[in-house]
C-alpha positions in Angstrom: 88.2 -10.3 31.1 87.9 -7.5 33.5 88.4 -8.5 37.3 86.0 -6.8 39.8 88.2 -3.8 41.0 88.4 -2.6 37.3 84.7 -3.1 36.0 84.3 -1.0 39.3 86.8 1.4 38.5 85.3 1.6 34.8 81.6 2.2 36.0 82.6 5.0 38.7 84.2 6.6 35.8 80.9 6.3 33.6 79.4 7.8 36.7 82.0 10.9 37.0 81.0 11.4 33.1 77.7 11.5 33.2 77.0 13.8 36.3 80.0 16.0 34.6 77.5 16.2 31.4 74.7 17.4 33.6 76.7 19.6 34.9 77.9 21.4 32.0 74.1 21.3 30.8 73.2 23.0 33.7 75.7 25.6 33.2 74.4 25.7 29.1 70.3 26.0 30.3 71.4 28.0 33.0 73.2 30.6 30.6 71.2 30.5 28.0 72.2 33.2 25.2 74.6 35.1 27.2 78.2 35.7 27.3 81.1 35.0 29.6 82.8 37.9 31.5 85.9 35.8 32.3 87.6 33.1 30.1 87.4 30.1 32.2 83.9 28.5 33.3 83.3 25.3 35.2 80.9 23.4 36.8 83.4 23.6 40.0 82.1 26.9 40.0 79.0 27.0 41.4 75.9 28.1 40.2 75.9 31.4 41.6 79.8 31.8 40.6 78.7 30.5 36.5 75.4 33.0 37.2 77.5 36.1 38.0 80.1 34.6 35.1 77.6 36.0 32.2 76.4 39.0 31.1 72.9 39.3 31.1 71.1 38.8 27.3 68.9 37.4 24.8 68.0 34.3 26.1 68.2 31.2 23.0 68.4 28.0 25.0 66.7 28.2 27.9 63.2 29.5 27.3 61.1 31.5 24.9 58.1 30.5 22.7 61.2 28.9 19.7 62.4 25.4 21.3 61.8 26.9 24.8 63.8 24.0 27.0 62.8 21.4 24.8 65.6 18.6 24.3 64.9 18.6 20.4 66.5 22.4 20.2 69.8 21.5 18.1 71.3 24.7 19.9 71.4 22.6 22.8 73.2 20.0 21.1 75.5 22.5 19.5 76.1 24.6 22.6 77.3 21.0 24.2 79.4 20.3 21.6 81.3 23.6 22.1 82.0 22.2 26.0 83.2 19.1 24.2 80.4 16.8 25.0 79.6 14.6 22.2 77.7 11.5 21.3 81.0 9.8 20.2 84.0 11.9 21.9 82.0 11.4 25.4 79.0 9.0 25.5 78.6 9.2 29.1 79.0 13.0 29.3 76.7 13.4 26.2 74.0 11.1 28.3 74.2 13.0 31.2 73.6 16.1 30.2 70.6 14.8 28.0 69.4 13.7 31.1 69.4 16.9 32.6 67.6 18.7 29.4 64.8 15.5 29.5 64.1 16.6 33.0 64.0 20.3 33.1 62.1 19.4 29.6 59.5 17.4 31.6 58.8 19.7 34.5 58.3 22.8 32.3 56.7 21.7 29.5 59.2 22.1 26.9 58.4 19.9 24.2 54.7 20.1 24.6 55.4 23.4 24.1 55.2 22.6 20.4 52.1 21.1 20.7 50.3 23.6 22.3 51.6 26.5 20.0 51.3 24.2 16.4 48.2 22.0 16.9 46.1 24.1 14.9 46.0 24.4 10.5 45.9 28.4 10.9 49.4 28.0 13.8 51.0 26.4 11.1 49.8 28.6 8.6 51.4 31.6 10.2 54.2 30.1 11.1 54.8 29.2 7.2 54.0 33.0 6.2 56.2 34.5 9.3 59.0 32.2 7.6 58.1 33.9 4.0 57.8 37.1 5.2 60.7 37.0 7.7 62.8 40.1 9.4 65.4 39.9 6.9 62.3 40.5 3.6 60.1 42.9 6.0 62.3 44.3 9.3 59.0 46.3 10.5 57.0 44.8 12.7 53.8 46.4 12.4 54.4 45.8 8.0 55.0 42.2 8.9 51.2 41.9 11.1 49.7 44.2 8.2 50.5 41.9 5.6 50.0 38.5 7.0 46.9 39.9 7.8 46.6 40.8 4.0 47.1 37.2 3.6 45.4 35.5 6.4 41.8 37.4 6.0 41.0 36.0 2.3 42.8 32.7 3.1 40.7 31.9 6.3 37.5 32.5 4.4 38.3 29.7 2.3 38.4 27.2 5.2 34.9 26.7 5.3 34.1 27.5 8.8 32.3 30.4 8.2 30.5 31.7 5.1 30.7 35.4 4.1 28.0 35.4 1.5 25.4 34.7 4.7 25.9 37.6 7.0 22.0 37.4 8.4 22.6 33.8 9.6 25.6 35.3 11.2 28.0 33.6 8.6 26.8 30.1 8.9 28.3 28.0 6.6 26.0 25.9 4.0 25.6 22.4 5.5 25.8 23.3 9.0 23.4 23.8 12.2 23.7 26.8 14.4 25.6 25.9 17.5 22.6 27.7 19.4 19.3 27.0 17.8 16.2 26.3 19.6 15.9 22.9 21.0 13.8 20.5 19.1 14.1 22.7 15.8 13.2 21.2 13.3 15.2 23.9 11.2 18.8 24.4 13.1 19.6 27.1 10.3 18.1 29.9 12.9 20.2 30.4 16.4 18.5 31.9 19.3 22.0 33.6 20.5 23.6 35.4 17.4 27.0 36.9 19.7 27.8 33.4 21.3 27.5 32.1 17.8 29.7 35.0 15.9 32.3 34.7 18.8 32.4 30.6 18.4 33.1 31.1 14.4 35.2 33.8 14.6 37.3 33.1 17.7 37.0 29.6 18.3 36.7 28.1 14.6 34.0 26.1 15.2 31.7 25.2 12.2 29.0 23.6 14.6 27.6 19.8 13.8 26.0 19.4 9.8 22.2 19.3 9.5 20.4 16.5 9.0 20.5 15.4 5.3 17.1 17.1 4.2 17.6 20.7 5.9 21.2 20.1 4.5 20.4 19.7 0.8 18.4 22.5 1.1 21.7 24.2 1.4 23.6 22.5 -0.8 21.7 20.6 -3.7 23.7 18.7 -5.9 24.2 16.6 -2.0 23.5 13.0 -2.6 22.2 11.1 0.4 25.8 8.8 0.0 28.0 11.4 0.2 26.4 12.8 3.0 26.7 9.3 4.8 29.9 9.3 3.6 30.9 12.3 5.2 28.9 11.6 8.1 31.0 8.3 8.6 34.4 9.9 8.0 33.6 13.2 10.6 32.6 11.2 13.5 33.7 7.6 12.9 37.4 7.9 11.3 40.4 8.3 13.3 42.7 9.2 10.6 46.4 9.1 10.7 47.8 6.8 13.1 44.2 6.3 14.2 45.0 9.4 16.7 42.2 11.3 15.8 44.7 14.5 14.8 44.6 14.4 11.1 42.1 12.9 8.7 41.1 13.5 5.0 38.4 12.9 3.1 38.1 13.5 -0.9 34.8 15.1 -0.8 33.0 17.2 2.5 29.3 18.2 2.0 29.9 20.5 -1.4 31.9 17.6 -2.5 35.5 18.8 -2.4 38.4 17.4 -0.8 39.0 18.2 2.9 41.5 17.7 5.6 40.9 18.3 9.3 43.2 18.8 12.1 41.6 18.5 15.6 37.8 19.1 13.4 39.5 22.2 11.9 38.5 21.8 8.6 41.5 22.5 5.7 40.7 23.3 2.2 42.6 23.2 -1.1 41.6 27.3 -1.5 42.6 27.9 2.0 46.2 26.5 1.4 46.3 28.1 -2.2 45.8 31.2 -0.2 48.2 31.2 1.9 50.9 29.9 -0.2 50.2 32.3 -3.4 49.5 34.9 -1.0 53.1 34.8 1.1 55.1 34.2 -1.9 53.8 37.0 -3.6 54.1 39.7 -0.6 57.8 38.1 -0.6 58.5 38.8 -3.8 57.1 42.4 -4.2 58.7 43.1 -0.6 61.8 42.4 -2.2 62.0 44.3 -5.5 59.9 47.6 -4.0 63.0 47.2 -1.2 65.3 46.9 -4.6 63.8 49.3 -6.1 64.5 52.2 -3.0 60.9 53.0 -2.7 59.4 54.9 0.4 58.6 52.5 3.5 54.6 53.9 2.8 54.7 53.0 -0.6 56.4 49.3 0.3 54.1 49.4 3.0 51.1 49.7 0.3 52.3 47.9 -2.1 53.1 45.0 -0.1 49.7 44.9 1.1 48.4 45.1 -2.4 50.5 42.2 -3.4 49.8 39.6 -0.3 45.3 40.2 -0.7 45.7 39.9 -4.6 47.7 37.0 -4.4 46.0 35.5 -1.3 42.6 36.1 -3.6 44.5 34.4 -6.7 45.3 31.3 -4.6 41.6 30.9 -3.4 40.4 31.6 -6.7 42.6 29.1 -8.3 41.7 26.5 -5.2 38.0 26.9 -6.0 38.8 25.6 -9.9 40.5 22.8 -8.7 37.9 22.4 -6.6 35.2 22.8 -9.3 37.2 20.1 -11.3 37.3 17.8 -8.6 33.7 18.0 -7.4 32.9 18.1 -11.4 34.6 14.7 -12.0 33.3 12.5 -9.2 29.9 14.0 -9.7 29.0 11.5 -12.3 30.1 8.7 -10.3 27.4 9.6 -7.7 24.2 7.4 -7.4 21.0 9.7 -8.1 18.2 10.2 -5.3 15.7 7.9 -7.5 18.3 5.0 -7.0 17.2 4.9 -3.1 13.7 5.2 -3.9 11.6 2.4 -3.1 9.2 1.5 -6.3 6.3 0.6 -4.8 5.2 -1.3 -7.5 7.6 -3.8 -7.1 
């Protein structure tokens, strides 16, 4: 067994270890993607000295909208490894300087950084196409915004929260009130503020709250007064995954097809079809028009072409799934007559 003086010893040199690692992970988050101007850097330095030891640059560990100073960036973890801090060459250094990330992490928002920039279907949606479409398939900027736009626009129409066959309700999607009809309407179909409406559909994504089951089968007709409980049920009353609230599903909406929201944004199986066929196929014609050593206008055109028809394709082919699906559990639906009271029973 160890005697007093040597535990001691032991735990001051734990304690040497881990301050060491949060030094060096100050001199890592403190660097971020630049270079050493002299061969020898060490926390004995000083931050000033390690500051002036770098050449200015591109910043990849410390912040930008990527991992920003989140301790889940594995460049952290690998830029520690190059200082010879590891979880099993040197526990105590390795725990110290994940101490340091966790708190610079906490007090500017590093991880949550995530959160804020992915907690939304169409976020993750562009970050998927900017990862199909990447520098290295498309190096223009402006090509890159032109054709995930290409591939965005027909995908996002799919979503369901706004309907581009009803421009004079100001794209009101079938099943749904106006966010700003008259109090006391007994028809929420007609808004008394068109702009605030267009600018919460458009800009915010906001469907507004369904009608009540008459006005709404109106809309829609084949709507059965179960699903519409049904539906009713699972938009206000489910919490959904890990009962969070964040993501829930149901196999049929109001038209009867399967839906998924995220935070009440409302995912559809043509809205993902459109974005998937859509970036795959701008990928692909990227690359063989870059093969094939045309101008950048006519890759820029083509391109274009390519994402909207196969954005539109992917819709299309969501809608016939969709058609399918609401087909097949049509049957399986109770008629109106079967909640009709016979009142000569």
């Amino acid at each position: 067994m160890l005697n007093r003086e040597a535990l001691t010893s032991q735990l001051k040199n734990i304690w040497e270890d881990i301050k060491l690692g949060g030094q060096k992970a100050d001199i890592i988050q403190q660097r971020g993607g630049r270079t050493p101007t002299t061969k020898q850097v060490s926390p004995k330095m000083g931050a000033a000295a390690v500051d002036a030891s770098y050449k200015p640059g591109a910043t990849t560990v410390g912040s930008g909208l990527g991992y920003g100073q989140s301790f889940l960036d594995p460049r952290f973890k690998k830029a520690l490894s190059k200082e010879g801090v590891t979880l099993r060459g040197t526990p105590a250094q390795f725990l110290g300087a994940y101490i340091s990330r966790l708190t610079v992490d906490a007090a500017n928002d590093g991880t949550r950084t995530y959160w804020w920039r992915y907690n939304h279907p169409l976020a993750v949606a562009q970050a998927g196409v900017g990862l199909g479409i990447n520098e290295s398939i498309i190096s223009s900027p402006t090509m890159r915004a032109a054709t995930a736009l290409a591939i965005g626009i027909p995908a996002i129409s799919a979503a369901g929260t706004f309907d581009v066959t009803n421009p004079e309700e100001q794209f009101r999607p079938k099943g749904y009130a106006q966010s700003y009809a008259e109090p006391g309407s007994q028809d929420r179909r007609i808004t008394q503020q068109p702009t605030q409406e267009l600018f919460e559909r458009f800009f915010l994504g906001r469907t507004g709250k369904p009608l009540k089951y008459e006005t709404a089968k109106a809309d829609i007709p084949d709507l059965t007064p179960e699903r519409y409980a049904n539906y009713m049920n699972y938009l206000y009353n489910e919490k959904g995954l890990l009962d969070l609230g964040i993501v829930k599903g149901t196999t049929e909406n109001l038209q009867g097809v399967p839906e998924v929201r995220m935070l009440g944004f409302p995912v559809t199986i043509p809205m993902a079809g459109g974005f998937t066929a859509g970036t795959l196929g701008a990928r692909q014609a990227a690359t063989a028009l870059t093969k094939a050593g045309v101008s950048p206008a006519k890759k820029l055109l083509g391109t274009i072409a390519a994402a909207a028809g196969s954005s539109v394709a992917g819709v299309a082919t969501g809608n016939l799934i969709n058609s399918a699906i609401a087909t097949a559990n049509r049957p399986q639906l109770p008629t109106i007559s079967e909640y009709t009271l016979d009142s000569s029973r």
